[in-house]
XYZ file of C-alpha atoms in Angstrom:
571
model
C 0.024 0.011 0.008
C 1.389 3.447 -0.912
C 1.026 6.639 1.000
C 0.918 10.218 -0.157
C 3.019 12.863 1.535
C 0.347 13.925 3.983
C -0.314 10.380 5.094
C 3.412 9.731 5.508
C 3.802 12.814 7.742
C 0.793 11.795 9.813
C 2.312 8.362 10.278
C 5.541 9.907 11.517
C 3.636 12.237 13.849
C 1.767 9.286 15.316
C 5.088 7.497 15.764
C 6.523 10.487 17.572
C 3.547 10.812 19.878
C 3.675 7.093 20.691
C 7.420 7.145 21.341
C 8.271 4.663 18.596
C 11.532 5.042 16.743
C 11.436 5.031 12.983
C 13.462 2.257 11.365
C 15.461 3.847 8.555
C 15.930 0.727 6.463
C 12.162 -0.210 6.647
C 11.233 3.317 5.644
C 13.624 3.410 2.721
C 12.630 -0.105 1.570
C 8.935 0.826 1.579
C 9.530 3.464 -1.011
C 7.552 6.069 0.999
C 10.355 8.058 2.618
C 11.188 9.783 -0.622
C 7.798 11.490 -0.728
C 8.878 13.699 2.117
C 11.375 15.258 -0.294
C 9.049 15.532 -3.297
C 9.669 19.177 -4.415
C 8.136 20.011 -7.746
C 10.258 22.257 -9.897
C 9.251 25.863 -10.315
C 10.438 28.702 -12.532
C 13.734 28.772 -14.397
C 16.393 29.784 -11.891
C 17.188 27.622 -8.904
C 19.668 28.070 -6.063
C 20.523 25.452 -3.404
C 21.975 26.724 -0.136
C 23.941 25.240 2.693
C 25.685 27.136 5.445
C 27.485 26.726 8.774
C 28.074 22.901 8.374
C 30.970 23.249 10.879
C 32.703 20.247 9.369
C 30.110 17.670 10.399
C 30.475 14.945 7.741
C 28.392 12.382 9.598
C 24.804 12.547 10.805
C 24.420 14.115 14.187
C 21.897 15.162 16.838
C 21.539 18.965 17.054
C 19.186 20.676 19.421
C 17.775 24.059 18.441
C 17.780 26.862 21.088
C 15.069 27.526 23.606
C 16.371 31.060 24.195
C 16.963 33.443 21.211
C 15.902 36.881 22.455
C 15.019 39.736 20.114
C 14.692 43.271 21.433
C 13.633 46.674 19.962
C 12.775 46.307 16.270
C 13.506 42.606 16.549
C 11.112 41.931 19.384
C 8.970 38.846 18.663
C 10.136 38.763 15.057
C 12.153 36.358 12.960
C 14.766 35.101 13.612
C 14.009 35.577 17.317
C 11.295 33.002 17.684
C 11.689 29.629 19.411
C 9.568 26.635 20.370
C 5.744 27.026 20.102
C 6.133 30.652 18.853
C 8.103 29.503 15.811
C 5.639 26.689 15.123
C 2.687 29.061 15.231
C 4.349 31.723 13.023
C 5.172 29.210 10.291
C 2.122 27.056 10.731
C 4.076 23.868 11.567
C 2.156 21.201 13.470
C 3.639 20.083 16.845
C 5.070 16.613 17.125
C 5.990 16.360 13.483
C 9.315 15.881 11.759
C 9.351 19.589 10.967
C 8.810 20.534 14.593
C 11.778 18.317 15.536
C 13.968 19.977 12.947
C 13.070 23.612 13.710
C 12.606 23.665 17.467
C 13.883 22.165 20.728
C 10.497 20.953 21.779
C 10.499 17.457 23.345
C 13.950 17.109 21.975
C 14.948 13.778 23.534
C 11.778 11.944 22.494
C 11.782 13.477 19.099
C 15.413 12.612 18.560
C 14.754 8.967 19.447
C 11.785 8.946 17.089
C 13.217 10.733 14.004
C 16.891 10.014 14.451
C 19.953 11.985 13.436
C 20.146 14.860 10.988
C 22.587 15.900 8.334
C 25.578 13.987 7.135
C 27.268 14.826 3.864
C 26.488 11.470 2.238
C 22.852 12.033 2.866
C 23.025 15.651 1.910
C 24.699 14.644 -1.354
C 21.839 12.315 -2.210
C 19.349 15.045 -1.563
C 21.187 17.582 -3.574
C 21.438 15.257 -6.558
C 17.692 14.569 -6.325
C 16.766 18.279 -6.224
C 19.266 19.120 -9.029
C 17.857 16.386 -11.264
C 14.548 18.318 -11.482
C 16.227 21.739 -11.784
C 18.774 21.847 -14.673
C 21.567 24.385 -14.062
C 20.831 24.816 -10.334
C 23.739 26.350 -8.372
C 24.871 25.093 -5.008
C 25.924 27.879 -2.655
C 27.979 27.405 0.551
C 27.736 30.202 3.013
C 30.834 29.309 4.975
C 31.799 27.968 8.369
C 32.479 24.713 6.563
C 36.134 23.950 7.270
C 35.905 24.279 11.057
C 34.050 22.430 13.826
C 35.450 18.922 13.984
C 38.651 17.049 14.888
C 39.330 15.913 11.360
C 38.862 19.439 9.972
C 41.339 20.744 12.547
C 43.852 17.989 12.013
C 43.728 18.190 8.201
C 43.621 22.016 8.090
C 40.195 21.839 6.495
C 41.215 19.489 3.732
C 38.566 16.897 4.566
C 35.867 19.573 4.079
C 37.470 21.062 0.989
C 37.361 17.700 -0.695
C 33.858 16.974 0.525
C 32.562 20.322 -0.679
C 33.996 19.787 -4.121
C 32.438 16.251 -4.304
C 29.140 17.764 -3.045
C 29.177 20.054 -6.067
C 29.552 23.436 -4.433
C 29.629 26.162 -7.076
C 30.147 29.348 -5.027
C 31.339 29.909 -1.465
C 32.091 32.635 1.046
C 33.639 32.321 4.526
C 34.201 33.012 8.165
C 35.801 30.287 10.361
C 37.751 29.262 7.300
C 39.975 32.260 8.012
C 41.047 30.807 11.402
C 43.153 28.416 9.419
C 45.130 31.488 8.424
C 45.199 33.712 5.348
C 47.886 31.705 3.653
C 45.935 28.447 3.967
C 42.738 29.977 2.663
C 44.513 31.423 -0.398
C 46.227 28.064 -0.965
C 42.802 26.350 -1.155
C 41.167 28.981 -3.308
C 44.065 29.256 -5.765
C 44.626 25.495 -6.010
C 41.884 23.152 -4.866
C 39.048 25.430 -5.913
C 40.587 26.716 -9.171
C 38.162 26.133 -12.074
C 35.728 24.364 -9.725
C 34.525 26.578 -6.899
C 34.266 30.448 -6.869
C 35.196 31.929 -3.475
C 33.573 35.402 -3.325
C 33.788 38.249 -0.769
C 33.187 41.793 -1.747
C 34.079 43.038 1.718
C 37.591 41.610 2.089
C 40.383 43.962 0.975
C 44.085 44.461 1.549
C 45.017 46.863 4.329
C 47.657 48.683 2.267
C 45.941 49.596 -1.014
C 42.385 48.356 -0.528
C 42.673 45.835 -3.298
C 40.145 42.934 -3.402
C 41.536 39.756 -1.872
C 38.934 37.622 -3.499
C 36.603 38.143 -6.509
C 33.683 40.185 -5.192
C 31.058 38.324 -7.256
C 30.652 35.913 -10.109
C 28.010 35.806 -12.876
C 26.722 32.349 -13.776
C 24.308 31.310 -16.415
C 21.267 29.331 -15.323
C 19.136 28.349 -18.311
C 20.579 31.279 -20.264
C 19.717 33.712 -17.452
C 22.693 35.627 -16.017
C 22.733 35.303 -12.233
C 25.168 37.223 -10.088
C 26.324 35.775 -6.729
C 28.004 38.440 -4.547
C 30.004 37.278 -1.491
C 29.699 38.880 1.907
C 32.157 37.280 4.346
C 31.797 37.630 8.120
C 32.407 41.371 8.593
C 33.753 41.078 12.165
C 36.345 38.271 11.619
C 39.321 40.302 12.929
C 37.376 41.072 16.159
C 35.594 37.809 16.895
C 38.620 35.756 15.951
C 42.388 36.369 16.286
C 43.482 39.426 14.214
C 46.896 37.921 13.463
C 45.397 35.210 11.348
C 44.286 37.703 8.754
C 46.662 40.531 9.601
C 46.860 41.993 6.090
C 43.122 41.992 5.355
C 40.312 44.328 6.282
C 36.679 43.242 6.556
C 33.496 45.119 7.506
C 29.897 45.317 6.383
C 30.447 47.974 3.678
C 26.904 48.803 2.538
C 28.115 51.476 0.121
C 30.492 49.155 -1.593
C 27.813 46.425 -1.738
C 25.502 48.877 -3.540
C 28.283 49.619 -6.066
C 28.890 45.929 -6.627
C 25.154 45.258 -7.098
C 24.994 48.080 -9.611
C 28.068 46.798 -11.453
C 26.666 43.296 -11.667
C 23.402 44.618 -12.999
C 25.233 46.801 -15.554
C 27.106 43.687 -16.744
C 23.828 41.981 -17.503
C 22.828 40.147 -14.307
C 19.117 39.624 -14.294
C 19.099 37.981 -10.880
C 21.327 39.229 -8.074
C 21.994 37.040 -4.961
C 24.100 37.967 -1.926
C 25.695 34.874 -0.310
C 26.088 36.230 3.104
C 27.797 35.342 6.400
C 26.526 38.462 8.195
C 24.010 36.905 10.528
C 20.330 37.259 9.912
C 19.673 40.492 11.806
C 22.435 42.229 9.854
C 21.072 40.778 6.567
C 17.608 42.140 7.345
C 19.062 45.613 7.909
C 21.273 45.440 4.779
C 18.282 44.355 2.705
C 16.503 47.538 3.758
C 19.433 49.762 2.845
C 20.853 48.243 -0.340
C 18.621 48.058 -3.428
C 18.748 45.689 -6.376
C 19.304 42.421 -4.502
C 16.753 39.748 -5.241
C 17.715 37.625 -2.283
C 20.194 37.400 0.629
C 20.986 33.768 1.389
C 22.503 34.071 4.786
C 24.306 32.250 7.611
C 26.434 32.752 10.699
C 23.702 32.920 13.319
C 22.495 29.293 12.630
C 18.921 30.331 12.315
C 16.789 27.653 10.613
C 14.041 29.776 9.025
C 11.283 27.871 7.195
C 10.276 30.825 4.915
C 11.987 33.970 3.559
C 11.429 37.338 5.154
C 10.440 39.961 2.486
C 12.182 43.276 3.156
C 11.106 46.471 1.366
C 13.724 48.921 0.169
C 14.013 51.985 -2.047
C 13.924 50.021 -5.292
C 11.600 47.184 -4.491
C 12.080 44.189 -2.121
C 14.679 41.595 -1.091
C 14.135 38.134 0.219
C 16.215 37.175 3.265
C 16.772 33.547 4.108
C 18.923 31.644 6.615
C 19.588 27.907 6.322
C 20.416 26.657 9.793
C 23.590 24.741 10.547
C 25.504 21.505 10.830
C 24.392 20.135 7.489
C 20.926 19.909 9.001
C 19.098 21.806 6.197
C 19.205 22.386 2.450
C 17.619 25.644 1.230
C 15.948 25.579 -2.188
C 15.093 28.951 -3.778
C 13.293 28.908 -7.090
C 12.695 32.104 -9.227
C 10.429 32.503 -12.113
C 12.192 35.035 -14.402
C 10.289 36.613 -17.264
C 11.127 39.562 -19.526
C 14.359 40.208 -17.670
C 12.985 40.324 -14.107
C 11.900 38.098 -11.298
C 8.147 37.748 -11.284
C 7.642 35.052 -8.681
C 9.490 32.703 -6.301
C 9.092 29.659 -4.145
C 11.387 28.608 -1.179
C 11.638 25.493 0.895
C 14.110 24.803 3.694
C 14.421 20.988 3.689
C 15.469 19.230 6.937
C 18.000 16.471 6.143
C 16.753 13.386 8.053
C 19.476 10.729 7.902
C 16.855 7.977 8.449
C 14.929 8.954 5.317
C 17.706 9.409 2.790
C 19.908 6.711 1.345
C 23.582 7.908 1.682
C 25.432 8.600 -1.505
C 27.990 5.854 -1.992
C 30.788 8.061 -3.433
C 30.528 10.578 -0.620
C 30.323 7.834 1.981
C 33.541 6.343 0.667
C 35.294 9.725 0.868
C 34.154 10.253 4.398
C 35.318 6.813 5.384
C 38.714 7.467 3.786
C 39.352 10.810 5.450
C 38.291 9.496 8.838
C 40.200 6.224 8.739
C 43.555 7.521 10.119
C 41.743 9.076 13.153
C 38.904 6.577 13.763
C 40.327 4.871 16.814
C 41.377 8.096 18.437
C 38.038 9.748 17.845
C 36.094 6.768 19.295
C 37.771 6.868 22.723
C 35.038 6.632 25.274
C 35.693 9.231 27.953
C 32.544 9.067 30.098
C 28.787 8.462 29.853
C 26.290 11.273 30.124
C 23.088 10.859 32.172
C 21.565 13.990 30.738
C 21.346 15.517 27.311
C 24.254 17.736 26.283
C 23.827 20.649 23.960
C 25.221 24.078 23.324
C 22.621 26.383 21.761
C 20.860 29.195 23.702
C 21.577 32.856 24.406
C 23.066 32.271 27.852
C 24.184 28.690 28.348
C 23.874 25.105 27.276
C 24.544 21.828 29.159
C 27.721 21.089 27.151
C 28.933 24.601 27.814
C 28.265 24.133 31.568
C 30.285 20.848 31.385
C 33.183 22.841 29.882
C 32.886 25.523 32.626
C 32.775 22.865 35.348
C 35.882 21.244 33.946
C 37.706 24.558 33.783
C 36.957 25.488 37.299
C 37.903 22.131 38.823
C 40.993 21.376 36.706
C 42.354 24.955 36.780
C 41.492 25.560 40.447
C 39.631 28.688 39.465
C 37.004 30.755 41.297
C 35.048 31.280 38.095
C 35.263 30.503 34.420
C 34.381 31.991 31.020
C 33.633 29.917 27.908
C 32.913 31.555 24.465
C 29.347 31.824 23.264
C 29.908 29.654 20.171
C 26.815 28.411 18.388
C 28.423 25.329 16.851
C 28.699 22.003 18.647
C 26.721 18.777 18.348
C 24.272 17.320 20.882
C 24.137 14.104 22.813
C 21.258 12.209 24.297
C 21.096 10.663 27.826
C 22.885 7.361 28.075
C 25.306 8.089 25.282
C 29.004 7.663 25.676
C 30.947 10.991 25.448
C 33.803 10.265 23.034
C 36.837 12.371 22.221
C 35.104 13.231 18.981
C 32.200 14.751 20.827
C 34.581 16.829 22.910
C 36.374 18.049 19.687
C 32.995 18.947 18.165
C 32.700 21.548 20.932
C 36.338 22.789 21.021
C 38.136 22.145 17.711
C 39.703 25.563 16.958
C 43.120 26.685 15.972
C 43.544 28.809 19.129
C 42.510 26.345 21.922
C 44.706 27.496 24.714
C 43.246 27.611 28.235
C 44.196 30.402 30.622
C 43.970 31.230 34.305
C 43.945 34.949 34.901
C 43.619 37.121 37.982
C 40.794 39.627 37.377
C 39.141 42.198 39.588
C 35.388 42.044 40.071
C 35.190 45.241 37.997
C 37.085 43.718 35.073
C 34.826 40.593 35.157
C 31.757 42.836 35.034
C 33.278 44.915 32.172
C 33.922 41.783 30.096
C 30.423 40.504 30.618
C 28.861 43.850 29.786
C 30.885 44.080 26.508
C 29.775 40.674 25.329
C 26.163 41.281 26.360
C 26.112 44.494 24.325
C 27.427 42.614 21.336
C 24.417 40.283 21.620
C 21.705 42.814 22.490
C 22.797 46.121 20.988
C 19.764 47.792 19.423
C 21.758 48.250 16.143
C 22.206 44.970 14.329
C 25.385 46.375 12.715
C 26.955 46.473 16.180
C 26.215 42.777 16.882
C 28.653 40.021 16.085
C 26.183 37.154 15.986
C 27.393 34.878 18.776
C 25.738 34.095 22.117
C 26.529 35.506 25.592
C 29.815 34.399 27.147
C 29.114 31.375 29.333
C 29.801 32.086 32.928
C 30.717 29.477 35.571
C 30.703 30.123 39.326
C 29.221 33.657 39.244
C 25.438 34.234 39.410
C 24.014 37.485 38.136
C 20.928 39.304 36.865
C 20.687 40.641 33.268
C 18.379 43.615 32.709
C 17.721 43.747 28.987
C 15.922 47.059 29.236
C 19.237 48.773 29.984
C 22.190 49.862 27.800
C 25.873 48.843 28.022
C 27.380 49.087 31.420
C 23.995 48.711 33.164
C 22.746 45.276 32.135
C 24.789 43.044 34.396
C 24.008 43.369 38.138
C 23.806 41.481 41.442
C 26.968 39.448 40.734
C 27.560 36.812 43.397
C 30.302 34.237 44.015
C 29.866 31.597 46.658
C 26.998 33.440 48.218
C 28.933 36.800 48.480
C 28.707 39.914 46.341
C 31.570 40.193 43.853
C 33.915 42.868 45.078
C 34.881 45.216 42.252
C 38.342 45.774 43.806
C 39.199 42.195 44.786
C 41.042 39.846 42.432
C 39.610 36.474 41.465
C 41.131 33.499 39.546
C 39.157 33.179 36.282
C 39.730 30.326 33.862
C 38.979 30.607 30.174
C 39.907 29.482 26.686
C 40.106 30.612 23.068
C 42.289 33.741 23.596
C 42.356 36.021 20.578
C 45.744 37.503 21.453
C 48.831 36.182 19.756
C 51.431 34.266 21.709
C 49.205 32.928 24.536
C 50.254 29.539 25.919
C 48.235 27.009 27.799
C 46.915 23.480 27.708
C 44.392 22.916 24.920
C 40.787 23.003 26.082
C 40.101 19.516 24.753
C 42.804 18.099 26.990
C 41.323 19.807 30.018
C 37.776 18.554 29.286
C 38.910 15.041 28.297
C 40.883 14.625 31.517
C 37.945 15.792 33.506
C 35.689 13.293 31.787
C 38.083 10.420 32.194
C 38.202 11.131 35.940
C 34.411 11.423 36.400
C 33.418 8.500 34.130
C 29.707 9.317 34.672
C 28.389 12.821 33.976
C 25.265 13.643 35.914
C 22.772 16.104 34.402
C 24.255 19.546 34.348
C 22.590 22.320 36.402
C 22.831 25.385 34.202
C 24.234 28.605 35.618
C 21.725 31.022 34.040
C 21.141 34.665 34.941
C 17.933 36.010 36.158
C 16.573 37.899 33.149
C 14.759 41.195 33.609
C 12.606 42.873 30.918
C 11.755 39.797 28.869
C 8.130 39.099 29.885
C 6.186 37.797 26.860
C 9.319 37.593 24.637
C 8.705 35.066 21.837
C 12.410 34.244 21.888
C 11.993 32.290 25.155
C 10.354 28.864 25.175
């Protein structure tokens, strides 16, 4: 008996509600799983989009945030919707595969039911399927691809470079790629990518003469229609990451130059203009309102999985703004109908990549097996078992972040600890073994040194205020797109109605008010200054796990939030 797509989704929903796990082989053998990915072609220009894969070649669990607060003009608006608020806005039924993909609701049960997401072999199969019905479709990679795993770190991104080429990426921009160093990025672009992948970034120039480091855009023909893809690399790379890694390059948002590049591409015949962006969605929304002539901004960096485009009005018309999640978990498909030299209609779908429902591509699976083979035994080392779910996402803390903080405080003998508000990092379910690979998924960066620093209470507050302003500044152009620094050992309140210097209050350590003049020992990791020495963070965390053997559920150190009543960014 065959089922249509609606019947298949209903079956999955019933399975979720009943707590039954879906058997991937049975689903594939029945021939029904493919109906989930039936996407009829539309129009004559198609663009496929991945972003923020963070070097995850294999299927993973990834929990979406339960806190993603928007304030001011972003209050209760996309992308600052989570949980039930997101489902209601996009008319997604609870307890369905889509609800699992786009929210954190009932994460553990849903994960057991629907299984892991992503995986480049599964993504490859899906891309080939979609491309087969859309001749000439381009595959765009929004960056943060060469960083986020042990193998990407140990191969200097080569595993992901090879996987991206095999996946069929046509155009790419970047961010964490630059933490491999300018020389390494240029080496890949000038050699591995030559004649195969266009690396574009209109906002990266040399410090001395302002010359473009990469081509700002490329014009590709899709069904004889000229389509311009303009690159917008992460504008705050030298601030959010070590400056010395790209010492000779300048970045920035560069609205004025973006407008000039758009105009130039149009003058050269581009009928459709796309910006492949790593700005973060709030920045993309503002840019779309200020720069005219862009048909769509296909964005990344903030890891927002947004089911439908946001339409932004500007002086010359409108721009679609999309964001395609992270970790290889989604494939964005944007179809345009172009007639008489202009876009007349569009359709968009953000497809979750359910590993249980897609047969892995054999060629990609073989590549993944080959690149992992030298490291497999090391990656599989069982360090401990977790009794609770471990995850990173959320504006203020995650359970894996808390585990890192706990390890830093105990191993370093610190009073308190800071851990960066990174948004990458895979999730684990209760009862799973924590392997070295899982630790590396949270910590694999090229500047992993841990530190122990004496700081006054006033300095601690100043650091927290600065990071908090980066997250909650009213102007998106002054935000850098990460989450709040994770804080261990210190409790505090955070008043989001206030400005910089006044948000962080009531700071307490061991039941006593933090003394602004007293010095405290503060552990941390990921220093952006050059020449810092210290034990790598993965060694600190791995040693802690080996000693504990069993990790009890983490109690999150979260601030008491003030001024967020009714905020749709809190589930």
